[in-house]
Short mmCIF file of C-alpha atoms (C1' of nucleotides) in Angstrom, two decimals:
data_model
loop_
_atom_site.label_atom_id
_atom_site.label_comp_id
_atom_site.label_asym_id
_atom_site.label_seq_id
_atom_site.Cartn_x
_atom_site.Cartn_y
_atom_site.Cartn_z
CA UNK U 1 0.00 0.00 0.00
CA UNK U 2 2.71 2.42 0.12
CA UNK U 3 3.12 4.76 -2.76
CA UNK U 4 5.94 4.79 -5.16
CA UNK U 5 7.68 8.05 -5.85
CA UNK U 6 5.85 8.49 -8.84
CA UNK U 7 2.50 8.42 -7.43
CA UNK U 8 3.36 10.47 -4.55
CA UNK U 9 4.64 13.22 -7.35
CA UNK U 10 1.04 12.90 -8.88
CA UNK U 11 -0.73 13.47 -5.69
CA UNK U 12 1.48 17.13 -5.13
CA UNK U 13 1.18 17.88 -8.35
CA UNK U 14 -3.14 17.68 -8.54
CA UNK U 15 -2.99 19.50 -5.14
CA UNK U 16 -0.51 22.66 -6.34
CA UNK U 17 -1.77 22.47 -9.95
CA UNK U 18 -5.25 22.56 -8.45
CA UNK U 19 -4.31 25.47 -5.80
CA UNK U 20 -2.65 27.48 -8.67
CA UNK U 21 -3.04 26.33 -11.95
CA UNK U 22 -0.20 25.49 -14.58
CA UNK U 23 1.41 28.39 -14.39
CA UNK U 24 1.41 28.97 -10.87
CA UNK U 25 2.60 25.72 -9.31
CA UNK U 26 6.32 24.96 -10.40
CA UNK U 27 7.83 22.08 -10.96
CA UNK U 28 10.50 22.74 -7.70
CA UNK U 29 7.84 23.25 -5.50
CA UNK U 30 6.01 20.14 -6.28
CA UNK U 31 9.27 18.47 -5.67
CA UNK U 32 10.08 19.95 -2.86
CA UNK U 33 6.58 18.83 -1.36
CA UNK U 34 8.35 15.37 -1.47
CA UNK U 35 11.68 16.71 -0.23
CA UNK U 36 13.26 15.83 -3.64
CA UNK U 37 14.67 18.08 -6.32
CA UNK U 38 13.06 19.22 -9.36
CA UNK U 39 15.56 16.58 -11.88
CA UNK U 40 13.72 14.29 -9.75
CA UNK U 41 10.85 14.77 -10.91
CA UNK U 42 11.58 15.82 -14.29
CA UNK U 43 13.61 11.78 -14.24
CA UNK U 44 9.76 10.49 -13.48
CA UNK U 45 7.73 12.90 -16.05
CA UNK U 46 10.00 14.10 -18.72
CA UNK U 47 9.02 17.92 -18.57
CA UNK U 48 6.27 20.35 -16.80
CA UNK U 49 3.21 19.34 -19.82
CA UNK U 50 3.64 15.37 -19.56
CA UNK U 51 3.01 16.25 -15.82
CA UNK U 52 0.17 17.93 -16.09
CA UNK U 53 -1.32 15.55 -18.65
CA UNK U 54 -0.68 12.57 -16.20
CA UNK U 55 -2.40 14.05 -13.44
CA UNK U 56 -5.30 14.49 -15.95
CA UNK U 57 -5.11 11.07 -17.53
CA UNK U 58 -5.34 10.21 -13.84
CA UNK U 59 -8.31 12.12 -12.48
CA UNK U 60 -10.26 10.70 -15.27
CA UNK U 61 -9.72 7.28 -14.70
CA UNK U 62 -11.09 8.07 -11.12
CA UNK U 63 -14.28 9.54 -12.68
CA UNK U 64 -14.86 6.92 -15.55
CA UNK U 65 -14.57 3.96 -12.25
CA UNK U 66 -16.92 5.93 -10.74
CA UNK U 67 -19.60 6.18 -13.17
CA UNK U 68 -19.44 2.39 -14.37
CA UNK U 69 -19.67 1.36 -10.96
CA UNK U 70 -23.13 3.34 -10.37
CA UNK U 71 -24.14 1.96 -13.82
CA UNK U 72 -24.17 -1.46 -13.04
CA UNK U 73 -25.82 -0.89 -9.10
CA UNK U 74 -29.05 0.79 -10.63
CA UNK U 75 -30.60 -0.45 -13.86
CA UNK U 76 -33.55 2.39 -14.24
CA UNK U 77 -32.31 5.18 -15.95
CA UNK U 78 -33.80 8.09 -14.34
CA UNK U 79 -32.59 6.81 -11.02
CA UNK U 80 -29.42 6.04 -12.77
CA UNK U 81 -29.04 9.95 -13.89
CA UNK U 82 -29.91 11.10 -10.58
CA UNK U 83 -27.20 9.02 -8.91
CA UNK U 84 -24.46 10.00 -11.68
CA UNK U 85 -24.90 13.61 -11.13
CA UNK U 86 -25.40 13.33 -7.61
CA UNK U 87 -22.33 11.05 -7.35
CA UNK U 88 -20.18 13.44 -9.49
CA UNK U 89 -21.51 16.23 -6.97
CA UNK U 90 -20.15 14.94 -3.83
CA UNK U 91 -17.41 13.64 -5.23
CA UNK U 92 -16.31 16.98 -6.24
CA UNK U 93 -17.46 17.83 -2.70
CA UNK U 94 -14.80 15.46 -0.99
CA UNK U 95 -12.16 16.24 -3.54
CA UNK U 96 -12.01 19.62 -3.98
CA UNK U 97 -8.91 19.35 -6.16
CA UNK U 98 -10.42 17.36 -8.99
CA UNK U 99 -13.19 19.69 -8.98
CA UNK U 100 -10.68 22.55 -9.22
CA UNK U 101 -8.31 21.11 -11.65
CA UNK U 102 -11.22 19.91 -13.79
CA UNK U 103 -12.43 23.76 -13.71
CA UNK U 104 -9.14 24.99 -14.19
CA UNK U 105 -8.52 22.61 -17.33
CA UNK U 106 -12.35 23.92 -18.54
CA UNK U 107 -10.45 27.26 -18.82
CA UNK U 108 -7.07 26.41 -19.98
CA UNK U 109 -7.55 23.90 -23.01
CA UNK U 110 -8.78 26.29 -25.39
CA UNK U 111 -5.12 27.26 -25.61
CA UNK U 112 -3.09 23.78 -25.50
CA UNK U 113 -5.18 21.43 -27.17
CA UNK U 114 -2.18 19.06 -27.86
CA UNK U 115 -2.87 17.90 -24.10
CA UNK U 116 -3.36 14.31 -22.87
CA UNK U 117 -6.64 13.34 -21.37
CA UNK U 118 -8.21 16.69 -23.62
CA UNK U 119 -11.45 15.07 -24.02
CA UNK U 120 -11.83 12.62 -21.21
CA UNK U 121 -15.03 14.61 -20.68
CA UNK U 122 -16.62 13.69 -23.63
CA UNK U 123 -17.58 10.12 -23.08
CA UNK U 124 -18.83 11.26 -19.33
CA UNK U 125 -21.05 13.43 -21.27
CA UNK U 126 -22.38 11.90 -23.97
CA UNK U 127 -23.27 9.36 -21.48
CA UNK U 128 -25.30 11.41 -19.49
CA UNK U 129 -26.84 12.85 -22.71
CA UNK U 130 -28.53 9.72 -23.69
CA UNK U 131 -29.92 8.77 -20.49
CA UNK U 132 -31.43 11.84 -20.41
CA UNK U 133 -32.54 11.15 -23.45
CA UNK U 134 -33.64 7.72 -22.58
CA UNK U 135 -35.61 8.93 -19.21
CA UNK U 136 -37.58 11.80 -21.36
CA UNK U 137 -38.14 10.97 -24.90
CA UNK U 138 -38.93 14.76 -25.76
CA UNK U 139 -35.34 15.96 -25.32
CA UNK U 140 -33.89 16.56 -29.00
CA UNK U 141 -29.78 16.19 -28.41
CA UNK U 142 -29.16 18.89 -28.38
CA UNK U 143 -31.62 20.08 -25.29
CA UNK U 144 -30.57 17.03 -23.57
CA UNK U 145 -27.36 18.44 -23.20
CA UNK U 146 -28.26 21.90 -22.35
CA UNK U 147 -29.85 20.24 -19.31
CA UNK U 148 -27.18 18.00 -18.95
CA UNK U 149 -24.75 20.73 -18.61
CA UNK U 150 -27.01 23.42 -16.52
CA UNK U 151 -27.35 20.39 -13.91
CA UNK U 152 -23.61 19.91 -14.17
CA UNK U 153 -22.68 23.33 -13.73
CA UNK U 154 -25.02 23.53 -10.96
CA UNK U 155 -23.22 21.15 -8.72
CA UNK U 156 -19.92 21.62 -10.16
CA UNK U 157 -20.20 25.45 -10.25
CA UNK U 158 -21.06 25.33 -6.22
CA UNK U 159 -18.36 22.85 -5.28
CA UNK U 160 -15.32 25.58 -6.92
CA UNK U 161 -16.42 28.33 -4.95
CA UNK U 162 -16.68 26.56 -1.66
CA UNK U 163 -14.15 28.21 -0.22
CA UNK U 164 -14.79 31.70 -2.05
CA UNK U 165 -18.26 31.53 -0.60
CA UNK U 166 -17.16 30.91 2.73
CA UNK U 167 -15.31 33.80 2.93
CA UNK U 168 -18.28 35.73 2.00
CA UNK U 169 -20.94 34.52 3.60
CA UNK U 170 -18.95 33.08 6.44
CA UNK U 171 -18.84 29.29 7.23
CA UNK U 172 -22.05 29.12 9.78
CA UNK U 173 -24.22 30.18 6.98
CA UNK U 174 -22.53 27.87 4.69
CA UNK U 175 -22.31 24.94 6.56
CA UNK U 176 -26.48 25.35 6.48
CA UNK U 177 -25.94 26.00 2.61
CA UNK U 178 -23.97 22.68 1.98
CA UNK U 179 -26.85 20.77 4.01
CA UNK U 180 -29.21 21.17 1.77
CA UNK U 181 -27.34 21.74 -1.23
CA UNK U 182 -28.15 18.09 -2.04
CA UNK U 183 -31.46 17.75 -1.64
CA UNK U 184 -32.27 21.12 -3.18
CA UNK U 185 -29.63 19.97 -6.20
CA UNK U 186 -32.34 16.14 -5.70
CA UNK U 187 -34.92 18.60 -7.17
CA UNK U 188 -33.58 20.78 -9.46
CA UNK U 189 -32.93 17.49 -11.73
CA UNK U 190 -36.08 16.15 -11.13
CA UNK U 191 -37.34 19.14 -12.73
CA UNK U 192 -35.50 19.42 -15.00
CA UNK U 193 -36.56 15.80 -16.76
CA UNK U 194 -40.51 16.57 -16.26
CA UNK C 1 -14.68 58.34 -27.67
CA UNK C 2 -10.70 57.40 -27.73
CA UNK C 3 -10.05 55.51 -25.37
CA UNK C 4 -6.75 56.32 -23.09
CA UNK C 5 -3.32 54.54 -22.81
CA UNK C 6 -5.22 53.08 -19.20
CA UNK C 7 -7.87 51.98 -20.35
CA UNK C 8 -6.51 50.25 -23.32
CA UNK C 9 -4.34 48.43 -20.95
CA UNK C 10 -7.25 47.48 -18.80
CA UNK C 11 -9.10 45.56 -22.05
CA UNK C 12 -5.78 44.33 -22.99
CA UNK C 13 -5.20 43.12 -19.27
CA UNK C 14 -8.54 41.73 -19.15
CA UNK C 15 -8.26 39.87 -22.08
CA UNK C 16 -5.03 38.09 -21.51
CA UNK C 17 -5.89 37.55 -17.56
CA UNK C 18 -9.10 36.05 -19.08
CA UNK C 19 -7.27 33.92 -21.52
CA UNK C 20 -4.35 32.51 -19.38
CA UNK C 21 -5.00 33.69 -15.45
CA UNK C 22 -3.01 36.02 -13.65
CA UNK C 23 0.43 33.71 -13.51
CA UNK C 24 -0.10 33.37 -17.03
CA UNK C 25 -0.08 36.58 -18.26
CA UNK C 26 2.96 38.43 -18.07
CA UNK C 27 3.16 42.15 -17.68
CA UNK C 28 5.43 42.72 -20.26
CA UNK C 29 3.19 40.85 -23.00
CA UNK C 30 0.10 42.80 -22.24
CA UNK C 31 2.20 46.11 -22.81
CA UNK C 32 3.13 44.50 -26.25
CA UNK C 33 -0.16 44.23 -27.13
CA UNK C 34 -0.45 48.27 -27.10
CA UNK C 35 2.86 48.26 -29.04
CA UNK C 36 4.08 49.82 -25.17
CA UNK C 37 6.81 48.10 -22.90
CA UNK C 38 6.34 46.76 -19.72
CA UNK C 39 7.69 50.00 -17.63
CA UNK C 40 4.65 52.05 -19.37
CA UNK C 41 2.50 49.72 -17.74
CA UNK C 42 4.14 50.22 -14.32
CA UNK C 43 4.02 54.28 -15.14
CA UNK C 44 0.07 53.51 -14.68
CA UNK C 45 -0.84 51.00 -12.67
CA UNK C 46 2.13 50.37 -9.77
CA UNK C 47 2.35 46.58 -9.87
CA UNK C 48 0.86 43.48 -11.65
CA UNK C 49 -1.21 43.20 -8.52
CA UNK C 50 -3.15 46.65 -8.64
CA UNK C 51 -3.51 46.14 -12.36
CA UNK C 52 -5.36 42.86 -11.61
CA UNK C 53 -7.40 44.69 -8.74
CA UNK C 54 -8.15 47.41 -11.42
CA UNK C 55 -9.23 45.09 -13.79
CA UNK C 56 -11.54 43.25 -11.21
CA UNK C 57 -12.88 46.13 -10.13
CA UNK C 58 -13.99 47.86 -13.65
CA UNK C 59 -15.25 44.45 -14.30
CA UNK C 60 -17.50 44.30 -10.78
CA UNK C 61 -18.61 48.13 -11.57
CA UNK C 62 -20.18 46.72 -14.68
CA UNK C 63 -22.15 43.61 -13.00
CA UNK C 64 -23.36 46.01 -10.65
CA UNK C 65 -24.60 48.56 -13.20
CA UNK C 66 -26.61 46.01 -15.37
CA UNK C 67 -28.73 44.86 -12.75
CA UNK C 68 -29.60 48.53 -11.02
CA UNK C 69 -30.95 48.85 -14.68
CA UNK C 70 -32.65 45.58 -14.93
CA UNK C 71 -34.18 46.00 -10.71
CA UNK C 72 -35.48 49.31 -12.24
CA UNK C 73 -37.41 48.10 -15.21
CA UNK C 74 -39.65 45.68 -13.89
CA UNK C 75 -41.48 45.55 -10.33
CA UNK C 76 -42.56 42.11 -9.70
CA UNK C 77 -39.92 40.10 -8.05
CA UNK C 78 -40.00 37.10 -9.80
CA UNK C 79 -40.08 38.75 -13.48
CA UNK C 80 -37.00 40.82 -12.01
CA UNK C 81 -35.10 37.72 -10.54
CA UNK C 82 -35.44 35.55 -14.21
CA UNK C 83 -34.62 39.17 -15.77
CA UNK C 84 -31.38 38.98 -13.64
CA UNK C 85 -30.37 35.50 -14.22
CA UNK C 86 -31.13 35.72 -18.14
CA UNK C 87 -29.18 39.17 -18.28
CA UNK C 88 -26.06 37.60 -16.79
CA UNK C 89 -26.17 34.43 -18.62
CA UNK C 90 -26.66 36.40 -22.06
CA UNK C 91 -23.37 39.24 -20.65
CA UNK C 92 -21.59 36.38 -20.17
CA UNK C 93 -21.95 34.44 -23.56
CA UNK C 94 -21.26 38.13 -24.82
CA UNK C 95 -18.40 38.79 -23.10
CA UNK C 96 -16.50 35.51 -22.71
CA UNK C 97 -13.41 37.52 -21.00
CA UNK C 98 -15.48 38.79 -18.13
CA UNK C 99 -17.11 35.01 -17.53
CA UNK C 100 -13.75 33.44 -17.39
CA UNK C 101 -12.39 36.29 -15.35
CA UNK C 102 -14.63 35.97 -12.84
CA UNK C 103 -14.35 32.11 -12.89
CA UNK C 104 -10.66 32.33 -12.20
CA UNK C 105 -11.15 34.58 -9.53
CA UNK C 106 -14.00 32.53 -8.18
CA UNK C 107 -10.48 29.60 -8.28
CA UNK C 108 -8.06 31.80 -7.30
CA UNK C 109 -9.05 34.50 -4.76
CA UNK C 110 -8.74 31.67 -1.81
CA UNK C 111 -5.17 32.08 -1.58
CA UNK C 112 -5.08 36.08 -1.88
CA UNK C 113 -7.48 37.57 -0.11
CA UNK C 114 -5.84 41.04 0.25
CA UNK C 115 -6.97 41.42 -3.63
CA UNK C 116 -9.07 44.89 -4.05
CA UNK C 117 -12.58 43.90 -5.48
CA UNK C 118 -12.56 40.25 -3.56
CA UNK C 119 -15.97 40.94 -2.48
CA UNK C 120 -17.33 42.39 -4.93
CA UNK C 121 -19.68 39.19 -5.56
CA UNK C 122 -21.51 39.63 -2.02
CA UNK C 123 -23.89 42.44 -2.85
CA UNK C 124 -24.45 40.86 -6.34
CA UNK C 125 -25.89 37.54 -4.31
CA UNK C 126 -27.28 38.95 -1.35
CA UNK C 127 -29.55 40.60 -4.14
CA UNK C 128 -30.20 37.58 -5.76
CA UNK C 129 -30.99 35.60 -2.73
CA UNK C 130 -33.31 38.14 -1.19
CA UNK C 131 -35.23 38.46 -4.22
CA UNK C 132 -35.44 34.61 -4.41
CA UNK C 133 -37.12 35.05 -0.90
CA UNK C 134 -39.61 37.33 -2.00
CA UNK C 135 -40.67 34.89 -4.83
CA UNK C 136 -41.25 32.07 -2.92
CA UNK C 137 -41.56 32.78 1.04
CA UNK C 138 -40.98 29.37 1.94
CA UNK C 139 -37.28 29.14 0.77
CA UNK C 140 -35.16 29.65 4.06
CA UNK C 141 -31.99 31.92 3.67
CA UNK C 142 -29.63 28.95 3.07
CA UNK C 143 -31.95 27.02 0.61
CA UNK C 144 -32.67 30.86 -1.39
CA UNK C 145 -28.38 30.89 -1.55
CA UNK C 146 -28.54 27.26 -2.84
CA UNK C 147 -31.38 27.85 -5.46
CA UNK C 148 -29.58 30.96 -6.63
CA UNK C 149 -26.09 29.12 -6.67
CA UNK C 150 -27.30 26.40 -8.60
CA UNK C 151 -29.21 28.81 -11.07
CA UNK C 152 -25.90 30.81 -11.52
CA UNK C 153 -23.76 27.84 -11.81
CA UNK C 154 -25.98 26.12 -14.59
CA UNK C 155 -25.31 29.59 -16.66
CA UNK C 156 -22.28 30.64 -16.12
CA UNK C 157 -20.49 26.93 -16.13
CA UNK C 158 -21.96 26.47 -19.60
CA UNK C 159 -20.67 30.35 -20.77
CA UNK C 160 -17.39 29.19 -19.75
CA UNK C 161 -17.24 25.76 -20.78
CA UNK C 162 -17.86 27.02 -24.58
CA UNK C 163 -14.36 26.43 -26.14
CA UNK C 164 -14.42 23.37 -24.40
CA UNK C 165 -17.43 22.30 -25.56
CA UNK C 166 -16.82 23.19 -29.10
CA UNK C 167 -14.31 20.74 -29.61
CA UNK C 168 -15.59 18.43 -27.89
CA UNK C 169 -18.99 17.90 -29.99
CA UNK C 170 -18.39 20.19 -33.06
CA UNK C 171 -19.39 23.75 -33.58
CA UNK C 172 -22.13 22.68 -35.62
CA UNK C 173 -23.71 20.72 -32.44
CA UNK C 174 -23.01 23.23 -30.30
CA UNK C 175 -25.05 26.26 -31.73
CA UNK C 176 -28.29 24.18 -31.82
CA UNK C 177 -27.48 23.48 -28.32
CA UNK C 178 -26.67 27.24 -27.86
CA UNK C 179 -29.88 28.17 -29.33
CA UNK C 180 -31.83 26.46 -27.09
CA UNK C 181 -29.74 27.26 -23.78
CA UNK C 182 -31.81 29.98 -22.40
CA UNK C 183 -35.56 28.69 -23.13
CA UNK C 184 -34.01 25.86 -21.24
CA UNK C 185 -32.55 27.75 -18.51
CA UNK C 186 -35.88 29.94 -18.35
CA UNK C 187 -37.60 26.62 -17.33
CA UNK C 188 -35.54 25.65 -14.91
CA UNK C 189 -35.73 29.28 -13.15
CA UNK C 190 -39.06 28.44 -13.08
CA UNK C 191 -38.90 24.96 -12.04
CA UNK C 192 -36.39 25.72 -9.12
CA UNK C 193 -38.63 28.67 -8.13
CA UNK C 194 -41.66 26.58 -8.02
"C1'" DG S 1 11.89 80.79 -20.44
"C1'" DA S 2 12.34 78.13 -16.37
"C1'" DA S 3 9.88 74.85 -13.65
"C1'" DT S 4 6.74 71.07 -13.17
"C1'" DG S 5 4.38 66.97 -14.42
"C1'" DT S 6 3.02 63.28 -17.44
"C1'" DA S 7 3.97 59.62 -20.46
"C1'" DC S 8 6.88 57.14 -21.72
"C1'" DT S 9 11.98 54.80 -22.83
"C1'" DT S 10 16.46 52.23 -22.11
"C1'" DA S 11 19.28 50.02 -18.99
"C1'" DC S 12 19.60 47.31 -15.41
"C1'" DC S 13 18.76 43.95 -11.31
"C1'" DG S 14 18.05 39.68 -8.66
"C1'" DT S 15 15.13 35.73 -8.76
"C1'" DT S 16 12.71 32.05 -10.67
"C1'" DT S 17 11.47 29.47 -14.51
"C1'" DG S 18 11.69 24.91 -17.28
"C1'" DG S 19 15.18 22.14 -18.94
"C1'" DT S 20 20.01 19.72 -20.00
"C1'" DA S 21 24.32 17.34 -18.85
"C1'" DA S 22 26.91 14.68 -16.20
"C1'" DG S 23 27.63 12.41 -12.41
"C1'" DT S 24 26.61 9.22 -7.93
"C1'" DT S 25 24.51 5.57 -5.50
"C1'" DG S 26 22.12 1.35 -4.82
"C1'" DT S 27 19.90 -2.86 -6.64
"C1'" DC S 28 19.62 -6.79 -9.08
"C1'" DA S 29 20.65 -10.16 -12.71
"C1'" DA S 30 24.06 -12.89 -15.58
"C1'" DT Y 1 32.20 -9.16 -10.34
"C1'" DT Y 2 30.82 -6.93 -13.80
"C1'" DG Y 3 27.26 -4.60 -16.31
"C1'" DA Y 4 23.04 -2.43 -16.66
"C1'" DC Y 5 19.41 0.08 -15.12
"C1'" DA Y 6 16.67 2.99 -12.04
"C1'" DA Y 7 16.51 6.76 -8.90
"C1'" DC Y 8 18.24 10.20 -7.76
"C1'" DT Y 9 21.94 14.48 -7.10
"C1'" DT Y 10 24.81 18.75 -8.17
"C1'" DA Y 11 26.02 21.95 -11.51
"C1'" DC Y 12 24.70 24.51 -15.03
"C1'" DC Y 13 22.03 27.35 -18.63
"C1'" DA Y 14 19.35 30.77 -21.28
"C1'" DA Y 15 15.11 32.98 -21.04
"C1'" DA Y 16 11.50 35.21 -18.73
"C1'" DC Y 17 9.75 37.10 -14.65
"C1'" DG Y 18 8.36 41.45 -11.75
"C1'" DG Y 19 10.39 45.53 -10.44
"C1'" DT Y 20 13.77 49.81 -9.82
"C1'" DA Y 21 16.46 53.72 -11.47
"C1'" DA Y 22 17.42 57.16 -14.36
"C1'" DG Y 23 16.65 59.48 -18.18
"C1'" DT Y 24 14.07 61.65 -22.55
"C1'" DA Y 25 10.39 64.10 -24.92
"C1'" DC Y 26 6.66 66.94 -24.73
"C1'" DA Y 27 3.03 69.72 -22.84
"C1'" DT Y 28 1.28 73.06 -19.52
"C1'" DT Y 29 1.79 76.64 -16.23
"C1'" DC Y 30 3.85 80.47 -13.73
#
DNA sequence: GAATGTACTTACCGTTTGGTAAGTTGTCAA
DNA sequence: TTGACAACTTACCAAACGGTAAGTACATTC
């Protein structure tokens, strides 16, 4: 159970490049997270980019286990949907990093679309296109994934800010918030299928 | 109607903080951008810091003025709070720079809280949540923040995402699904409100 | 016409960046 | 016991970073 170097480099390097993006986190500070030196790391990964596309390639192997597994537990697709996007919310709930790098990466491809692990989303989504799809019959493609992606951004949107909110609001008020967050997030896609 | 050397730097500063975050954009390429070197830059604004802050804030100045104009035109509450929510999401497809900018802070402003215009958000909500109250009385204060959270994350998520989203299923794909964005959004206002 | 201020420039500076080159050290197999 | 490989290190490097200092060019004002 003990993780090789390697793995314990792609752990540091979700949290800073989650914390501060690419450009922020350097490669000697991840390193130094594990007491080594950056030609360490750069032995492991090559150079800064291969890095980054790792810790992708990574995160999304997380998320595609995830959403197979609640595939095969619930055969009825509406309660299938619910579970996915509920799933994916408090995922992104207990790991605040993938739901930050993910953001971060939503901003950043645009520009460096040579990237590993560039469009890990799209099989996540076009999955959760056609079971909307397949729980309302109405839904033309392309409204499925409007809805798809307001519910997404819904969850996904509140999960980012967490901390940002905090600080506003303070954390009494949104430690009430976060309680019913889920259930309020339980109706909002029920709605959104009638 | 000219604009000045500052506020030229300001769009150009907006754009490139938009396009790559604040680590991302160097000083010294936004003052290329106005054919100017880096030092001009410092003439006007003092550090990369106060630029950002400047930015931020000319940016926040502008949230707050659309919806003054949009609380002004219509008196019932609920007409007013879909008004709101429609207004931003259609700003933000607009102006793609100000949605990512304010997503990055949204990432970002966690780790510097000393930034000018890290606030600036708190007004904007507090509006948004009381008038979610007034709608529908039996919403407590933390389920109004949640509805409102999850009504701004479905829009803004999506006005961000749209690079993204663009390769991912094609442009052609994505314009129907653009099209039919806001009806869909307009429901689920409704829906959540309900 | 001298002084003042604004809008810049060139010339630097120290630090950090990502990355290369060339070891060193330990392990393990032939 | 030698040879090979993996996992590092120290020593560099050029380029880019944010920022300072000192000057130039041009108005405006007294």
């Amino acid at each position: 159970m003990t993780a090789t170097t390697r793995e314990q480099f792609l752990a540091a390097a979700e949290h800073l490049f989650a914390e501060k993006g690419f450009y922020g986190a350097s490669i000697a500070t991840i390193a130094r997270e594990l007491g080594l030196t950056k030609q360490a790391l750069l032995h492991h990964f090559g150079n800064k980019e291969k890095l980054y596309g790792e810790v992708l390639r990574s995160l999304s192997e997380r998320l595609a286990a995830n959403n197979s597994e609640i595939r095969e537990n619930s055969p009825d697709p509406a309660e299938q949907l619910e579970e996915m996007l509920l799933a994916q919310f408090r995922g992104q709930m207990a790991h605040q990093d993938s739901a930050r790098l993910i953001m971060r990466e939503l901003l950043d491809n645009e520009q460096r679309a040579d990237r590993a692990g560039n469009w890990y989303l799209k099989d996540y989504l076009e999955e959760l296109v056609s079971t909307v799809q397949s729980v309302n019959r109405k839904f033309s493609r392309a409204q499925a994934l409007a809805v798809v992606y307001q519910l997404l951004g819904a969850a996904h949107y509140f999960a980012v800010s967490q901390p940002t909110l905090d600080n506003i609001f303070g954390k009494r008020q949104m430690a009430d918030t976060r309680q019913c967050f889920e259930a309020q997030l339980r109706q909002l896609i029920r709605a959104a299928l009638a």
